[in-house]
XYZ file of C-alpha atoms in Angstrom:
535
model
C 186.286 20.518 57.919
C 186.758 21.212 54.217
C 188.420 18.658 52.008
C 190.012 19.122 48.586
C 190.190 16.019 46.374
C 190.893 15.100 42.766
C 187.896 15.811 40.579
C 185.383 13.111 39.675
C 186.205 13.704 36.018
C 189.788 12.625 36.596
C 188.630 9.528 38.478
C 186.329 8.541 35.605
C 189.129 9.132 33.112
C 191.417 6.784 34.999
C 188.698 4.121 35.244
C 188.095 4.267 31.496
C 191.824 4.041 30.858
C 192.030 0.926 33.035
C 189.132 -0.660 31.166
C 191.011 -0.015 27.933
C 193.982 -1.888 29.369
C 196.183 1.188 29.637
C 196.286 3.297 32.797
C 198.432 6.413 32.263
C 199.595 8.501 35.197
C 197.590 11.603 36.086
C 198.562 14.471 33.792
C 199.543 17.844 35.182
C 196.951 20.507 34.456
C 197.420 22.291 31.163
C 199.184 19.548 29.208
C 197.554 17.601 26.390
C 197.704 13.843 26.784
C 200.256 12.223 24.488
C 197.893 9.273 24.171
C 195.369 11.592 22.547
C 197.794 13.222 20.137
C 197.533 10.548 17.479
C 201.315 9.976 17.536
C 202.887 6.541 17.557
C 205.053 6.438 20.692
C 208.268 4.564 21.342
C 209.346 2.743 24.475
C 210.197 5.979 26.315
C 206.862 7.588 25.533
C 208.145 10.133 23.002
C 207.251 10.358 19.348
C 209.541 9.186 16.553
C 212.899 10.914 16.810
C 214.131 13.084 19.654
C 211.779 15.892 20.689
C 214.161 18.727 21.573
C 213.032 22.263 22.382
C 215.593 25.065 22.140
C 214.753 28.303 23.957
C 216.624 31.588 24.371
C 217.017 33.585 27.573
C 218.978 36.752 28.284
C 220.739 35.529 31.428
C 222.084 32.202 32.685
C 220.671 32.287 36.210
C 222.257 32.601 39.652
C 221.322 29.466 41.589
C 219.476 26.130 41.496
C 218.307 26.505 45.105
C 214.484 26.819 45.165
C 214.525 29.017 48.272
C 217.154 31.402 46.889
C 216.063 31.668 43.239
C 214.820 35.157 42.413
C 215.520 35.745 38.717
C 213.612 34.489 35.680
C 216.176 31.890 34.609
C 216.866 30.486 38.078
C 213.125 30.255 38.726
C 212.632 28.355 35.461
C 215.460 25.941 36.289
C 213.764 25.148 39.595
C 210.292 24.692 38.101
C 211.672 22.215 35.583
C 213.335 19.963 38.148
C 211.148 20.249 41.266
C 207.505 19.776 42.260
C 205.434 21.544 44.898
C 202.716 20.366 47.259
C 200.010 22.148 45.262
C 199.773 23.802 41.871
C 197.589 26.250 39.929
C 194.734 25.442 37.610
C 194.546 26.580 33.987
C 191.816 28.548 32.225
C 191.309 29.673 28.646
C 190.709 33.376 28.108
C 189.987 34.560 24.554
C 191.644 31.458 23.140
C 194.807 31.721 25.258
C 195.736 29.395 28.122
C 196.655 31.211 31.326
C 197.119 30.056 34.910
C 194.083 30.192 37.165
C 195.943 31.130 40.347
C 192.686 31.292 42.280
C 192.164 27.562 41.587
C 194.537 25.445 43.688
C 194.954 21.828 42.601
C 196.710 18.808 44.142
C 200.308 18.053 43.178
C 202.589 16.237 45.638
C 199.803 16.605 48.179
C 196.909 14.513 46.885
C 194.471 16.189 49.290
C 194.321 18.433 52.345
C 192.017 19.259 55.242
C 191.464 22.779 56.581
C 190.337 23.410 60.156
C 187.180 25.413 60.828
C 189.223 28.408 61.986
C 191.233 28.296 58.710
C 194.518 28.125 60.608
C 195.490 24.437 60.365
C 196.161 22.596 57.099
C 196.742 18.849 57.063
C 198.302 17.576 53.828
C 198.123 13.942 52.691
C 201.072 13.128 50.430
C 201.022 10.971 47.322
C 202.682 7.610 47.890
C 203.805 6.970 44.297
C 206.386 9.773 44.021
C 210.123 9.244 43.830
C 212.825 11.878 43.682
C 215.376 11.822 40.861
C 217.654 9.932 43.253
C 215.119 7.110 43.540
C 214.335 8.027 47.142
C 210.604 8.082 47.952
C 208.840 11.327 48.779
C 207.794 11.428 52.439
C 206.826 13.817 55.213
C 210.454 14.192 56.311
C 211.268 15.735 52.924
C 208.424 18.248 53.266
C 209.507 19.240 56.779
C 213.121 19.583 55.593
C 211.985 21.805 52.698
C 209.966 24.063 55.020
C 212.985 24.336 57.316
C 215.101 25.291 54.333
C 212.893 28.142 53.107
C 212.247 29.381 56.635
C 215.996 29.910 57.142
C 216.827 31.169 53.645
C 217.944 34.666 52.708
C 215.646 35.216 49.736
C 212.719 32.901 50.417
C 212.353 33.752 54.081
C 210.088 36.695 53.283
C 207.715 34.371 51.424
C 207.625 32.083 54.450
C 206.577 35.116 56.493
C 204.008 36.131 53.859
C 202.464 32.678 54.198
C 201.859 33.333 57.934
C 203.283 29.938 58.898
C 203.543 29.496 62.659
C 204.658 25.854 62.840
C 204.655 22.543 60.972
C 205.194 18.912 61.852
C 205.261 15.385 60.516
C 202.107 13.522 61.553
C 203.152 10.264 59.893
C 205.251 9.245 56.880
C 202.653 10.584 54.457
C 200.990 13.387 56.424
C 202.197 16.904 57.284
C 200.403 19.487 59.418
C 200.982 23.230 58.961
C 199.627 25.783 61.446
C 199.200 29.450 60.527
C 199.463 32.475 62.781
C 196.215 33.762 61.279
C 193.824 32.827 58.474
C 195.594 33.681 55.226
C 193.659 33.484 51.961
C 196.972 33.575 50.048
C 198.525 30.580 51.829
C 197.877 27.935 49.169
C 198.783 30.335 46.353
C 202.129 31.006 48.024
C 202.644 27.283 48.639
C 202.329 26.690 44.883
C 205.342 28.905 44.165
C 208.701 27.437 43.098
C 210.248 28.693 46.354
C 208.252 26.042 48.228
C 209.526 23.167 46.067
C 209.955 19.882 47.919
C 213.609 18.849 48.254
C 215.098 15.377 48.718
C 217.189 15.691 51.922
C 218.771 12.265 51.470
C 220.356 13.309 48.163
C 222.197 16.279 49.675
C 225.880 15.996 50.440
C 227.402 18.436 52.928
C 225.927 21.872 53.575
C 222.438 21.989 51.944
C 222.774 25.669 51.007
C 226.050 25.045 49.189
C 224.924 21.791 47.572
C 221.665 23.235 46.250
C 223.345 26.203 44.566
C 224.722 24.039 41.772
C 222.891 20.681 42.058
C 219.262 19.625 42.067
C 217.428 17.279 44.440
C 213.887 17.303 43.136
C 211.159 15.071 41.745
C 210.226 17.215 38.745
C 209.435 16.302 35.124
C 212.997 17.001 33.944
C 216.472 16.167 35.158
C 219.226 18.731 34.784
C 222.009 17.345 32.599
C 224.086 20.527 32.326
C 224.083 24.086 33.629
C 226.676 26.618 32.509
C 225.396 30.138 33.293
C 227.680 31.569 30.619
C 226.264 29.492 27.768
C 223.429 26.998 28.245
C 221.407 24.615 30.393
C 220.232 21.196 29.216
C 217.349 19.157 30.638
C 216.305 15.607 29.816
C 212.900 14.113 30.497
C 212.463 12.187 33.752
C 211.384 8.747 32.489
C 210.207 7.764 35.978
C 208.116 10.867 36.590
C 205.076 10.199 38.777
C 202.833 12.011 36.331
C 202.720 11.310 32.610
C 206.210 11.590 31.137
C 206.992 14.957 29.535
C 206.269 15.097 25.811
C 209.652 16.733 25.209
C 212.739 14.507 25.430
C 215.158 17.381 25.903
C 215.128 21.128 26.534
C 218.118 23.314 25.709
C 218.194 26.817 27.188
C 220.570 29.127 25.307
C 221.748 32.216 27.166
C 222.081 35.249 24.869
C 222.511 38.702 26.329
C 221.733 40.570 23.099
C 218.008 40.804 22.442
C 218.657 41.253 18.722
C 220.371 37.844 18.632
C 217.347 36.146 20.186
C 215.013 37.780 17.668
C 217.253 36.933 14.705
C 217.701 33.273 15.661
C 213.973 32.834 16.202
C 213.188 34.376 12.829
C 215.716 32.051 11.156
C 214.368 28.979 12.922
C 217.583 28.312 14.854
C 215.659 28.342 18.129
C 212.091 27.296 18.925
C 211.113 29.899 21.511
C 212.376 33.269 22.715
C 211.761 35.144 25.941
C 212.534 38.788 26.773
C 212.680 40.251 23.284
C 212.117 44.007 22.768
C 208.617 45.373 22.113
C 209.909 46.987 18.915
C 210.480 43.512 17.451
C 206.875 42.350 17.854
C 205.674 43.572 14.457
C 208.686 42.037 12.710
C 208.119 38.668 14.363
C 204.398 38.760 13.559
C 205.240 39.055 9.868
C 206.819 35.592 10.062
C 203.888 33.253 9.386
C 205.795 30.367 10.955
C 205.772 32.018 14.383
C 203.224 32.559 17.136
C 203.642 35.725 19.211
C 201.943 35.852 22.613
C 201.458 39.223 24.263
C 199.715 38.667 27.597
C 198.642 41.368 30.040
C 200.747 40.828 33.151
C 200.842 42.250 36.658
C 204.398 43.505 36.131
C 204.564 47.259 36.601
C 207.177 49.962 36.075
C 207.226 52.898 38.462
C 209.347 55.879 39.410
C 210.129 55.806 43.117
C 210.376 59.130 44.964
C 212.009 59.009 48.403
C 209.323 60.386 50.732
C 211.976 61.106 53.389
C 214.059 63.401 51.152
C 213.319 66.935 50.004
C 211.564 67.927 47.835
C 209.742 64.591 47.612
C 208.682 64.739 51.260
C 205.983 67.114 49.951
C 203.041 65.242 48.343
C 202.287 68.180 46.067
C 205.726 67.844 44.489
C 205.122 64.131 43.916
C 201.732 64.918 42.397
C 203.323 67.516 40.124
C 205.773 64.935 38.784
C 202.857 62.571 38.146
C 201.063 65.198 36.030
C 204.226 65.664 33.936
C 204.401 62.038 32.769
C 203.541 61.779 29.032
C 201.801 58.404 29.135
C 200.891 58.293 25.450
C 204.502 58.865 24.430
C 205.764 56.172 26.801
C 203.267 53.603 25.518
C 203.825 54.431 21.841
C 207.492 55.432 21.555
C 209.053 53.354 24.331
C 206.823 50.261 24.542
C 205.465 50.173 20.959
C 201.960 49.430 22.216
C 203.027 46.416 24.319
C 202.007 47.977 27.640
C 199.146 49.921 29.197
C 198.903 52.963 31.437
C 199.070 52.440 35.197
C 196.363 54.015 37.312
C 197.215 52.417 40.655
C 200.269 50.899 42.294
C 198.264 47.644 41.921
C 198.221 46.293 38.358
C 194.833 46.293 36.653
C 195.255 42.554 36.009
C 195.119 41.903 39.775
C 191.852 41.051 41.578
C 190.930 43.974 43.823
C 192.436 46.591 41.478
C 190.926 50.067 41.735
C 191.762 53.387 40.070
C 190.057 55.218 42.951
C 191.390 58.779 43.097
C 193.530 58.555 39.963
C 193.460 61.857 38.065
C 197.031 62.232 36.815
C 196.627 62.597 33.084
C 199.374 64.551 31.302
C 198.958 68.229 32.249
C 202.039 70.477 32.521
C 199.988 73.495 33.618
C 198.620 71.516 36.561
C 202.151 70.343 37.363
C 203.430 73.939 37.456
C 200.491 75.011 39.633
C 201.268 72.280 42.204
C 204.975 73.160 42.237
C 204.049 76.772 42.967
C 201.770 75.691 45.819
C 204.582 73.566 47.218
C 207.023 76.495 47.188
C 208.990 75.434 44.089
C 207.704 77.948 41.553
C 211.173 78.158 40.006
C 211.586 74.394 39.945
C 214.382 72.330 41.488
C 217.078 69.804 40.670
C 217.175 66.162 41.813
C 219.190 62.992 41.359
C 217.702 60.026 39.542
C 219.442 56.635 39.804
C 219.047 54.410 36.763
C 219.937 50.721 36.913
C 221.332 49.121 33.770
C 219.975 46.145 31.851
C 216.606 47.413 30.626
C 216.412 49.440 27.430
C 212.894 50.708 28.148
C 213.983 52.128 31.527
C 216.648 54.223 29.856
C 214.304 55.374 27.095
C 211.538 56.215 29.573
C 213.941 58.155 31.794
C 215.115 60.230 28.829
C 211.522 61.051 27.835
C 210.609 62.055 31.399
C 213.774 64.130 31.806
C 212.746 66.212 28.766
C 209.200 66.735 30.074
C 210.340 67.794 33.554
C 212.647 70.362 31.992
C 209.514 72.051 30.606
C 208.295 72.746 34.161
C 211.677 73.924 35.436
C 212.734 70.637 37.043
C 216.208 69.273 36.328
C 216.516 65.482 36.495
C 220.154 64.358 36.821
C 220.366 60.774 35.538
C 223.060 58.682 37.228
C 223.544 55.286 35.598
C 224.671 52.306 37.676
C 225.373 48.653 36.925
C 222.475 46.422 37.965
C 224.176 44.916 41.034
C 225.354 48.320 42.239
C 221.894 49.789 41.659
C 220.243 47.115 43.814
C 222.797 47.651 46.552
C 222.116 51.388 46.523
C 218.365 50.773 46.845
C 218.926 48.649 49.929
C 220.643 51.571 51.667
C 217.367 53.518 51.543
C 219.197 56.709 50.595
C 218.377 56.946 46.892
C 216.513 60.169 46.123
C 214.640 58.775 43.115
C 214.854 55.740 40.878
C 212.967 53.554 38.422
C 212.105 49.925 39.075
C 209.658 47.197 38.152
C 207.656 44.866 40.343
C 205.958 41.579 39.552
C 203.559 40.033 42.041
C 204.011 36.285 41.687
C 200.888 35.814 43.812
C 198.137 37.626 41.953
C 196.566 39.234 45.013
C 196.488 42.858 46.261
C 197.657 41.840 49.739
C 200.884 40.428 48.310
C 201.400 43.417 46.026
C 200.613 46.167 48.544
C 202.346 44.394 51.402
C 205.688 44.707 49.682
C 205.421 48.178 48.154
C 203.445 50.342 50.618
C 203.539 48.663 54.033
C 205.750 50.947 56.130
C 207.566 47.917 57.589
C 208.320 46.241 54.258
C 211.972 45.875 53.279
C 210.930 46.530 49.664
C 209.397 49.924 50.484
C 212.442 51.840 49.218
C 210.494 55.125 48.988
C 209.793 55.067 52.777
C 206.082 55.594 52.312
C 204.314 55.638 55.681
C 200.595 56.281 55.939
C 199.065 55.138 59.238
C 195.607 54.645 57.700
C 197.039 52.519 54.869
C 198.919 50.372 57.406
C 195.766 49.928 59.476
C 193.663 48.930 56.468
C 196.319 46.489 55.264
C 196.210 44.718 58.624
C 192.404 44.601 58.608
C 192.155 43.384 55.015
C 194.648 40.592 55.711
C 192.306 38.915 58.185
C 188.984 39.790 56.537
C 187.336 36.642 55.160
C 184.534 38.399 53.274
C 185.896 39.148 49.778
C 183.501 42.058 49.205
C 184.572 43.770 52.432
C 188.243 43.053 51.723
C 188.049 44.556 48.226
C 186.334 47.645 49.665
C 189.352 48.077 51.951
C 191.748 47.673 49.030
C 189.730 50.254 47.103
C 190.163 52.723 49.966
C 193.876 51.897 50.262
C 194.468 52.557 46.565
C 192.564 55.837 46.819
C 194.820 56.961 49.687
C 197.948 55.968 47.766
C 196.787 57.781 44.624
C 196.327 60.925 46.711
C 199.780 60.603 48.309
C 201.606 59.528 45.096
C 204.644 57.937 46.806
C 205.337 56.321 43.429
C 204.848 57.889 40.019
C 203.308 55.409 37.596
C 204.882 54.470 34.257
C 203.113 51.459 32.704
C 202.008 47.843 33.012
C 204.004 45.450 30.837
C 202.738 42.762 28.527
C 204.674 39.475 28.765
C 206.073 38.785 25.300
C 206.865 35.243 24.174
C 207.333 34.047 20.594
C 207.664 30.475 19.368
C 207.505 28.290 16.277
C 204.013 27.230 15.307
C 204.838 23.575 15.963
C 205.342 24.331 19.667
C 202.120 23.608 21.555
C 200.973 23.855 25.163
C 202.273 27.297 26.194
C 200.609 28.621 29.359
C 201.062 32.141 30.751
C 201.694 32.316 34.512
C 201.703 35.480 36.679
C 205.302 34.766 37.738
C 206.118 34.907 33.986
C 208.213 31.739 34.225
C 208.040 29.214 31.421
C 206.851 25.719 32.329
C 208.372 23.142 29.975
C 206.221 20.244 31.158
C 202.994 21.180 29.274
C 204.923 21.931 26.059
C 205.128 19.637 23.059
C 206.696 19.898 19.631
């Protein structure tokens, strides 16, 4: 049996704190201790005056339900007000703090045992945790939360990805989870906001309805206000089981116009801005009072070609389109250097990435040659569906449309509102489109399972390669990392030969904040965690 426990360093730290006559609660990974900041603290643990952080987002979010959240703002709202059984570690890379998703640390579960066959996990819960309601955290709450995500519309697929077969309460502070098969991603998935632990005793009426607009968590902040049309306001949870947050209040301002977010940050009217355009990076960097973070992410942009529709049922046609993509122009003129070229459907920031078989550098002569071989010497016309809301998508589509015209291919761009675009994708009848994908779990199994598995509901291009499916199944149960990565290398080589998707670029995650804001950590899900931040 393997056992995960709090590190000896943390134990020694707590002992020393007790000797000093002051025993602070264990601090969440990534945050600096307020006791070590040199500040004089008041009775609530904050520095002199109110520590308020004002941040700007483009959208106001859709729900407060952890299992249903699937947009950046909703996810952030959940992470601020809920905790999970386990969490990620933090590492410093070239002076920047980023999440170490491969390092799973205790959170609400203080420890866990894993059976020899890697299929049974037994979690021991902390006994000092209370929900915002004052109710104690117990095994019943964990079982309720697993029930909730299992039966949810959005989070149900994550439950399936975790390979959970069953779960049960062993006693008030112990929960057992059995898996259908060994799953090396299980703990990484369990650390996601979707698996937040909910207080069932605080819910009134139908849980799904209640949790849309109200919270029932144990997190570092309590939600004071949420108006999706204007702002959300959080206040620090004074009774948090870990060290109290260093911020007293967080105000999220919802501003649709990117230019407004950039302007207010430059003027000092807000402390931090998310989702600003790449073209504004140089302007913001000229402001010596600001810090601009540009982190390589595993968020990709691709052009999907429906493999079930002519002419894209022919791999040579798909390859021809790939050779016609002017990568340098996209990176320079559309993304202003805040992205990098894709060479696999798996982002290069993901463990197991391989550019095996990638040879699609810009070459219009090669594109024409492949079209001729495919029987389209005189070109063809096709429909391209463009969802609204992303300036770079529209700019990239316009650039590609011009390049395809040079090889006799007419790309008819049909613009749709975001909601309508997503609905069209779900029909499976879109001939071609552009979309992005972010793997919240930084693992090739998660990434490939959604985009290329023939049975995936997210495989909107209807890609179906029997060998790829077979290798995906084998890699999922392979415990030897070297052998598993060799399988992923072969899978990516097969996909690069088939070209079911045409690659655009890998995004950088852009965040800018005032220099007095400290503690920012980049996470693969790209959600902002307020708890480690100070001001």
